[in-house]
XYZ file of C-alpha atoms in Angstrom:
495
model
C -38.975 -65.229 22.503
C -40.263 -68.097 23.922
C -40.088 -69.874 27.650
C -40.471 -73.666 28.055
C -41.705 -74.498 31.712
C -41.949 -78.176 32.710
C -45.330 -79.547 34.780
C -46.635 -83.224 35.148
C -50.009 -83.646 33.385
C -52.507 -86.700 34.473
C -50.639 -89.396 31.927
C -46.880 -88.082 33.313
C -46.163 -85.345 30.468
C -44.235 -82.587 29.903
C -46.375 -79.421 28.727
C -44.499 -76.558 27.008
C -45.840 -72.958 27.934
C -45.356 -70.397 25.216
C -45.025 -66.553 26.386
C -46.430 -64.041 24.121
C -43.732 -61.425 22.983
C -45.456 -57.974 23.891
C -43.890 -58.149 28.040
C -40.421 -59.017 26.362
C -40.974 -55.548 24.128
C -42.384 -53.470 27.166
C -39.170 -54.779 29.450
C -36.936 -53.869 26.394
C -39.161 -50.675 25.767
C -38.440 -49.814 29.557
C -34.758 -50.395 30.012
C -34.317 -47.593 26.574
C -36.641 -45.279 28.717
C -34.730 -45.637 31.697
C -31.525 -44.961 29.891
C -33.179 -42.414 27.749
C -33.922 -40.642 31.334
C -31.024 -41.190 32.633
C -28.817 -39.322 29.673
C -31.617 -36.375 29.854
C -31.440 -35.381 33.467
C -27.228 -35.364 33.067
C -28.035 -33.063 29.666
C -30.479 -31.044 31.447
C -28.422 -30.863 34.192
C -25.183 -29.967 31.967
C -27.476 -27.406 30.314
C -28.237 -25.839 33.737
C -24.646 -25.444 34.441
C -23.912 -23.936 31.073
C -26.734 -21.738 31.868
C -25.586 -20.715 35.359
C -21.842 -20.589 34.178
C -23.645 -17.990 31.073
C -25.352 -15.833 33.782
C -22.309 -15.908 35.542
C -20.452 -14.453 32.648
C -22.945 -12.447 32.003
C -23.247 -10.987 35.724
C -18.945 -10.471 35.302
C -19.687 -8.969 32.195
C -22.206 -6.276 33.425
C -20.262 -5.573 36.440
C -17.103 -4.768 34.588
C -18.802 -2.707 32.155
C -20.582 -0.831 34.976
C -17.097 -0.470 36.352
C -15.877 0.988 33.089
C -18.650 3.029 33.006
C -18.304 4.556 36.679
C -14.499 5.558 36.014
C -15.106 7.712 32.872
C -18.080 9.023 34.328
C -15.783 11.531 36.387
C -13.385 11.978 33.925
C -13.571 16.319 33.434
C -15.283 16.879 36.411
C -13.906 19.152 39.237
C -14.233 16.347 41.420
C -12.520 14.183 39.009
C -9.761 12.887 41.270
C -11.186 12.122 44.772
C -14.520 10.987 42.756
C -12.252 8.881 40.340
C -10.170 7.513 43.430
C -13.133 5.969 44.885
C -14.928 4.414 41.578
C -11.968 2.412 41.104
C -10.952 0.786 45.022
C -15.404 0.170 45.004
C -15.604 -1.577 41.442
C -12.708 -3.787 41.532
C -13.943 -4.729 44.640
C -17.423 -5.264 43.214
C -15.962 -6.983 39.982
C -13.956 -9.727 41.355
C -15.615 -10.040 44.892
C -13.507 -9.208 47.330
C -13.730 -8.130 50.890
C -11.791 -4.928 49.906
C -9.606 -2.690 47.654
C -6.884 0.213 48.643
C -5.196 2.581 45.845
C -2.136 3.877 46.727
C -0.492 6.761 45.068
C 3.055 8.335 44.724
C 3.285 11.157 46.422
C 4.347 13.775 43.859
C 5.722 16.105 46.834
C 8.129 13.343 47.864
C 7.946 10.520 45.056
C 9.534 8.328 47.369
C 5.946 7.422 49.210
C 2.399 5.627 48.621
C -0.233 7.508 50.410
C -3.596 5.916 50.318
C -5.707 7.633 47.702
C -9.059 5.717 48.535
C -9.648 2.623 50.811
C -12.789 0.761 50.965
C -14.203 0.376 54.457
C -13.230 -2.010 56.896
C -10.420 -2.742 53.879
C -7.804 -5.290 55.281
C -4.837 -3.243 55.461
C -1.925 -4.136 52.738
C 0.840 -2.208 55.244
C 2.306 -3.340 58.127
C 0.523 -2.509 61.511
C 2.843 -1.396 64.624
C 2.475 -3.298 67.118
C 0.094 -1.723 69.164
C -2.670 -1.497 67.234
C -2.158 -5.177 66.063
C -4.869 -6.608 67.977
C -7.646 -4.050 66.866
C -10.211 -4.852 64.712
C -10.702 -3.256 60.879
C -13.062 -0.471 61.876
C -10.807 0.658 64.146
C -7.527 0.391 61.737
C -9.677 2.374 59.552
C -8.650 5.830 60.625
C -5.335 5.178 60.648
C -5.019 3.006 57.299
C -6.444 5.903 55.723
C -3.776 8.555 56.977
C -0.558 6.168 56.330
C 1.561 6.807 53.799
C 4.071 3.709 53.068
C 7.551 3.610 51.278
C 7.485 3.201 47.315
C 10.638 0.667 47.596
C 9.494 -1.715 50.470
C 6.528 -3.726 51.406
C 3.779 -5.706 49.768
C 2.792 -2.011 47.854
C 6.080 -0.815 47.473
C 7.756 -4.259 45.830
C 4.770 -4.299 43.304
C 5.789 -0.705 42.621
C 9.400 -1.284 41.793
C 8.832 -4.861 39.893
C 5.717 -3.614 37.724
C 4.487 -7.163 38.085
C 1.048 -7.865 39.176
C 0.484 -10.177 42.067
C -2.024 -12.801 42.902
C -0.419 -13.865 46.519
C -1.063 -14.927 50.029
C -2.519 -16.219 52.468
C -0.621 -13.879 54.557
C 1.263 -14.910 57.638
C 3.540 -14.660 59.969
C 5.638 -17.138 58.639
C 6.244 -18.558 54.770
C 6.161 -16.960 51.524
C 4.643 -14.666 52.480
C 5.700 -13.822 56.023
C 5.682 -10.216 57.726
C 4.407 -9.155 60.863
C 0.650 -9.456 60.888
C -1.927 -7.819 62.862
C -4.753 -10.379 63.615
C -6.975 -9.430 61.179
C -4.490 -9.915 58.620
C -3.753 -13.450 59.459
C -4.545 -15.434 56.962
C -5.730 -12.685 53.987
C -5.245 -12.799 50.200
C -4.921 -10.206 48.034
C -3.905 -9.290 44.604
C -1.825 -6.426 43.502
C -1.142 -4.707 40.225
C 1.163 -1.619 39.201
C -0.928 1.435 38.318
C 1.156 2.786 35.284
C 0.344 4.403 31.945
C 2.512 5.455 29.654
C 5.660 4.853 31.304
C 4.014 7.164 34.124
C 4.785 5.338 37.316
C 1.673 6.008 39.563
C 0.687 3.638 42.480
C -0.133 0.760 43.181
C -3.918 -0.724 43.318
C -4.772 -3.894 45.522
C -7.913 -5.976 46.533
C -7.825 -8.379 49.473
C -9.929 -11.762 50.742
C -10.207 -12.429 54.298
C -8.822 -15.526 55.467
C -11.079 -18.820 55.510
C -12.521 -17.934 51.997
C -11.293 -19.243 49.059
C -8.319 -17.465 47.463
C -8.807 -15.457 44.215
C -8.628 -17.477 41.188
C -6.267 -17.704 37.666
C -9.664 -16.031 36.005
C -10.374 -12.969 38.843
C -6.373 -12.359 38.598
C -6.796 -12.081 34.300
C -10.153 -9.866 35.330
C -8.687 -7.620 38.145
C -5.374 -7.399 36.093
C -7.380 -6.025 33.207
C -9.594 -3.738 35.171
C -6.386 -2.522 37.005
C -4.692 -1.543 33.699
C -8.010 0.653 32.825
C -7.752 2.430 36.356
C -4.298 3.175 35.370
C -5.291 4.791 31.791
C -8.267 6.355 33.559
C -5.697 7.876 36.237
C -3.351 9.329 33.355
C -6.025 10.937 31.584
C -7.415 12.366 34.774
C -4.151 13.329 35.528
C -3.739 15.110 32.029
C -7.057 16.941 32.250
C -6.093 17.962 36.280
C -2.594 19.142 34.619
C -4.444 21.649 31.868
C -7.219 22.545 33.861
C -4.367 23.809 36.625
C -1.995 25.542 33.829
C -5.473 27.072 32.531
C -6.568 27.846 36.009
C -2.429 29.938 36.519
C -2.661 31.036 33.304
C -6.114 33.253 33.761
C -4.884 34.385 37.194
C -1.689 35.321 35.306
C -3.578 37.205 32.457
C -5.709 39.181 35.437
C -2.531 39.823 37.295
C -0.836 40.987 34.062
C -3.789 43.459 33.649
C -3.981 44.408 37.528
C 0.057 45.672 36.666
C -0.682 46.966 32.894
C -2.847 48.895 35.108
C 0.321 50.146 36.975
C 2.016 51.647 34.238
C 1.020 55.160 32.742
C -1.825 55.364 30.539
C -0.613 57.742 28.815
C 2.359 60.460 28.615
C 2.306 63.836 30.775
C 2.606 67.224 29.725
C 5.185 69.440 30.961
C 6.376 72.474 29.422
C 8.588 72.182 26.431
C 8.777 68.041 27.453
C 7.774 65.550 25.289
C 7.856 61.770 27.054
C 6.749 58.443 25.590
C 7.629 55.187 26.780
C 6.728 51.447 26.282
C 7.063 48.344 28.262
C 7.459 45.012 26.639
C 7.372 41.746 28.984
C 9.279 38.512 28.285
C 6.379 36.805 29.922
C 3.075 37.848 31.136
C 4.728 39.463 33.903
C 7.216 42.083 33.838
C 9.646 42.786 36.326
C 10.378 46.154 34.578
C 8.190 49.176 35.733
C 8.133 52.574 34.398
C 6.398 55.636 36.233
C 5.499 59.672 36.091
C 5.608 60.935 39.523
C 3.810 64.558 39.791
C 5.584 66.119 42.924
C 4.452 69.687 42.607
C 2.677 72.015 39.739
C 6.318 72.729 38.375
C 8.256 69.346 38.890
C 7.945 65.632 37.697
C 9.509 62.487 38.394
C 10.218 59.954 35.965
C 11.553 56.473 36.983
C 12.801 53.396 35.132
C 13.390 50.039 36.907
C 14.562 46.623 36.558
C 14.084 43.798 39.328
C 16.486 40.874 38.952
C 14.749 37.663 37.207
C 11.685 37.728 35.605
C 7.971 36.885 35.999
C 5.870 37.066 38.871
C 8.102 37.323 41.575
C 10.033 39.952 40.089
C 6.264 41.793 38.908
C 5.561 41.696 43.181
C 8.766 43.632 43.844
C 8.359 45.926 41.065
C 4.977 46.895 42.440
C 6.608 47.107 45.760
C 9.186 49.595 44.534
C 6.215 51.440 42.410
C 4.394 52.154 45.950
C 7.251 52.909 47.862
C 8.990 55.421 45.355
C 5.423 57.250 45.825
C 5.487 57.094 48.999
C 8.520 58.837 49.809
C 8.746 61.423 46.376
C 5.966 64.002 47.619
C 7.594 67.169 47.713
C 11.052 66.029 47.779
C 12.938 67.217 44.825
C 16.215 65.325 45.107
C 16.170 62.358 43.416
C 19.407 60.559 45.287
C 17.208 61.320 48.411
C 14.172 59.731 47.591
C 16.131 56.685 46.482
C 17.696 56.043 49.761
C 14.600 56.153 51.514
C 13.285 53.078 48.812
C 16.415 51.491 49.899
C 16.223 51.709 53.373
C 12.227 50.336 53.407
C 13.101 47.743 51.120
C 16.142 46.438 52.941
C 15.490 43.411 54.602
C 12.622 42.377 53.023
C 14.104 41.544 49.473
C 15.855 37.951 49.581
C 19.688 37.971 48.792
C 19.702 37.355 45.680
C 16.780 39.893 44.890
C 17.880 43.103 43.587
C 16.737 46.455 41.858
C 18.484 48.972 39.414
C 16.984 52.019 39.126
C 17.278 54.958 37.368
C 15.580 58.850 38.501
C 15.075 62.190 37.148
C 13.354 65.158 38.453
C 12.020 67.775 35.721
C 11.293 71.160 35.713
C 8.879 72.759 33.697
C 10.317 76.085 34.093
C 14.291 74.819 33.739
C 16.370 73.107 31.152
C 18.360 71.149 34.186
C 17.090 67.936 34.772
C 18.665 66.059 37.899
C 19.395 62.401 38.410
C 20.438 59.682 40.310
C 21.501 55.687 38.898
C 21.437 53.143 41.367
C 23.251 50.741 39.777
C 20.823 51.399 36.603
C 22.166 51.509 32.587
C 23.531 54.719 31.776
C 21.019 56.981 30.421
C 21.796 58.306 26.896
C 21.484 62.046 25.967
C 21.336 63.146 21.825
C 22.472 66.706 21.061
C 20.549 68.027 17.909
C 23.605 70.712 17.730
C 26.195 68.069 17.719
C 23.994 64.906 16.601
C 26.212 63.166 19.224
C 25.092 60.628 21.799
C 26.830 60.961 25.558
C 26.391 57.997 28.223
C 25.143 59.886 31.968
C 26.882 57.987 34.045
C 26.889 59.249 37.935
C 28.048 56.552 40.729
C 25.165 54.991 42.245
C 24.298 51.476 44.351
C 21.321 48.836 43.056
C 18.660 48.893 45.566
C 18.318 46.527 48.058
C 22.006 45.302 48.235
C 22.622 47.745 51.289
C 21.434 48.903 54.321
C 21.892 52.265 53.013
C 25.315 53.400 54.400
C 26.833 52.802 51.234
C 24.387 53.127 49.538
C 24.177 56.986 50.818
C 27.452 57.382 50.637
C 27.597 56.117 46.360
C 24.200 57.076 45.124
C 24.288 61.019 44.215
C 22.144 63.744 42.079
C 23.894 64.596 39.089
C 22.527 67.454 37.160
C 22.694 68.104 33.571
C 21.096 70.674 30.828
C 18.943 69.483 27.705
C 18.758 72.034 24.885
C 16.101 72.375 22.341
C 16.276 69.270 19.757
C 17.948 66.820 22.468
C 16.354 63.701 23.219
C 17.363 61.330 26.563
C 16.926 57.827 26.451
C 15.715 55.473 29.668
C 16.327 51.719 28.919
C 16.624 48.287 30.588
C 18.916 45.906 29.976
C 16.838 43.836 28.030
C 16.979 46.459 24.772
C 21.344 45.534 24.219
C 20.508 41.756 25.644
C 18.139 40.848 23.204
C 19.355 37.787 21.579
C 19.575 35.946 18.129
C 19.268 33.159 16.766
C 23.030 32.696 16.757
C 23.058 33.772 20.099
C 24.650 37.315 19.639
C 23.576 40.399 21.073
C 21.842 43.570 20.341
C 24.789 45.607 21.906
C 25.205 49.079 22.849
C 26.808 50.173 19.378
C 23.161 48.984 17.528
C 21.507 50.400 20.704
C 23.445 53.790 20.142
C 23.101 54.129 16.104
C 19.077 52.889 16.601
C 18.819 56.129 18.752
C 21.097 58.468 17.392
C 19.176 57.957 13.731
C 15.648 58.610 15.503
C 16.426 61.099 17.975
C 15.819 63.828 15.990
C 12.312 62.988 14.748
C 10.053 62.968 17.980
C 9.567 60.703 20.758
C 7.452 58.011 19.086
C 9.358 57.621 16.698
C 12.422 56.618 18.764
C 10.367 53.750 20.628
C 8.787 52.459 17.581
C 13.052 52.447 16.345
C 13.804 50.397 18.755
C 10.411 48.487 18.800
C 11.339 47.846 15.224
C 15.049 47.358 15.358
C 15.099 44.920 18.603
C 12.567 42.596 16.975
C 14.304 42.603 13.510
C 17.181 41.165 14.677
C 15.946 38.640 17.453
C 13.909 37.403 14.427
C 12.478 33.880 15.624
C 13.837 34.251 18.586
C 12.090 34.328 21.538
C 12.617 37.964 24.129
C 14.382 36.381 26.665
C 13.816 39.773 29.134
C 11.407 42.226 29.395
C 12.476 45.522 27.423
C 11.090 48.835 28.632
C 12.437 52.453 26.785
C 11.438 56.040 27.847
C 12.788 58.903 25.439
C 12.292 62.994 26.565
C 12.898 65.471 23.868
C 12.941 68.839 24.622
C 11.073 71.302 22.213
């Protein structure tokens, strides 16, 4: 490139002035350079930004991992639920960076409540504040947060309970959208909400809030808190689950040891008296029996032997039975009358049963030196008696009252001894009601006219072999079925 400059010389001239091209090339040279630089420091820049944004992810990434990690941790654990409770309010805090996070949970005594689970401190509260405590500041709303249970229907909790629909909402005011009355430090807040629910198992709601004059939670927290909010819910279930078993494993054991404690009970094995032979068996519907039998030694020549059935089943029916078990001990010493001892059960128990409670009850008194045998039936199945002369079978069926029905004035008055003679070959049968109730699978029953053949064709050959008849018989023809009452049988032959 060349530049002409014009100068007088001494005879009036025009000179040309020729520049040399190397400044044109460092100019040119330059300007790329510049440009060059320019383009760099926005890349290195952009690069910085991708980098930041890439430690940010990474940061997110880590913290919700951590988060996942800290709410299986206590999965199992005894301390599973209080320990799970607060993992979950303290890393969806930590996750998304807010202020503070509340879980709320259904009350399972009510279901018609939220009580706060776990609550981060100095957590903005979600609820509204009365009045009076509307100017005080978080710490000292903390107490109080903590011990307020809210309505599942109503509210900012209870609305995302009934819609399901997670909510990324505020700021909160007075007025608005989102307008209810605020305490002070509520003015202003954001939060987000999301349904804790797994498996069509409605169970809270969990919520994280901002303080006002920070920026509100963005579209990408709300995708992050909504999917760390549906992994507190699964985590919930399954600790819910495991809670569930280890509870029903926890009754069952104290079930089994309570079943043992009243196995315990029961005779361990038949007496001997004279020319008596006894055996017996006791069969529960479910680990507890409300049946009881019982050999009561009154004196060196006489015995008691009781059979009992206490309305319903299970373990409130086992508690009366063992009742009944102490009390008939209680009062039998010495006294030979079997009506009498009875009425003094019924007079103890009385009052203490609830209405609806009741007891049958069937006694005998033997004597080792006598064929008489003497009874009373409160309200009990009629005892069965097999002659070996006639191979018949006769129902015993003297008046009597269920104990616990009466004070005992007509229950005196009903319940009598009635005395009858066993000869050598007969056998007398004890049952409950659960032998001729005994059910099918078409639903029909046992019945008194199987009950009465089962005996009358194993009478004659020995005690055992009239309970293992029935043991036999009864589960033959429930087949599948499951015993829907506890069966107990005591048979006396006479020698």
């Amino acid at each position: 490139m060349h530049s002409v400059l014009a100068s007088a010389g001494k005879r009036g001239k025009v000179t040309e002035i020729s520049m040399h091209p190397l400044p044109a090339f460092v100019l040119g040279f330059a300007t790329a350079a510049a440009v060059a630089w320019i383009f760099r420091r926005r890349g290195l820049r952009r690069i910085r930004g991708l980098e930041q944004e890439k430690e940010e992810l990474l940061t997110e990434e880590s913290r919700v991992f951590t988060f996942l990690h800290e709410i299986g941790g206590g999965l199992g654990s005894e301390r599973a639920g209080r320990r799970l409770h607060e993992d979950i309010v303290h890393g969806l805090a930590r996750v998304v960076g807010a202020d503070g996070a509340a879980l709320y949970l259904v009350d399972p005594r009510t279901g018609t409540m939220l009580v706060p689970a776990a609550v981060t401190k100095d957590c903005l509260p979600l609820v509204e504040v009365p009045e009076a405590r509307r100017g005080q500041a978080v710490g000292a709303l903390s107490s109080w947060l903590q011990l307020t249970a809210v309505p599942a229907s109503g509210g900012l909790l209870g609305s995302c309970h009934v819609s399901q629909v997670p909510v990324n909402g505020g700021p909160l005011h007075g007025s608005g959208p989102w307008a209810m009355p605020v305490a002070e430090v509520q003015d202003g807040m954001t939060m987000m909400m999301a349904p804790v629910t797994s498996g069509g198992r409605r169970m809270g709601v969990v919520a994280v809030v901002q303080r006002a004059g920070k920026a509100a939670f963005s579209a990408h927290a709300f995708e992050v808190f909504r999917s760390a909010a549906e992994q507190s819910a699964f985590a919930l279930a399954s600790a819910m689950v495991q809670q569930e078993a280890m509870e029903k494993r926890r009754i069952e054991e104290e079930l089994r040891s309570a079943s043992e404690v009243q196995r315990i009970l029961l005779p361990r094995s038949a007496p001997q008296l004279g020319d008596y032979e006894i055996e017996a068996a006791n069969t529960p519907a479910r680990v507890m029996s409300g049946d009881y039998y019982d050999y009561i030694r009154l004196d060196d020549d006489h015995m008691g032997l009781v059979i009992a059935d206490v309305s319903g089943k299970g373990f409130p029916a086992s508690l009366v039975m063992a009742t009944c078990r102490a009390l008939l001990r209680g009062v039998s010493a010495g006294e030979l009358s079997p009506s009498a001892a009875l009425g003094a059960v019924n007079r103890r128990l009385w009052g203490d049963v609830r209405e609806d409670t009741f007891i049958s009850m069937a006694y005998c008194v033997l004597d080792r030196n006598s064929p008489r045998i003497v009874m009373a039936r409160a309200g009990h199945d009629a005892p069965l008696l097999y002659s070996s002369r006639t191979g018949e079978v006769t129902a015993l069926k003297p008046p009597g009252l269920a104990l616990g029905v009466d004070s005992g004035k007509v229950f005196d008055r009903v319940t009598r001894d009635f005395t009858f003679e066993m000869e050598s070959g007969d056998c007398l049968l004890l049952y409950t009601d659960g032998v001729n109730e005994a059910v099918n699978g078409e639903g029909d029953e046992f019945g008194m006219d199987r009950l009465i053949e089962t005996f009358r064709v194993s009478a004659g050959k020995g005690v055992k072999a009239v309970v293992e008849a029935f043991q036999r018989d009864v589960r033959a023809f429930a087949g599948a079925q499951p015993q829907s009452d506890d069966i107990t049988i005591i048979a006396v032959r006479k020698r």
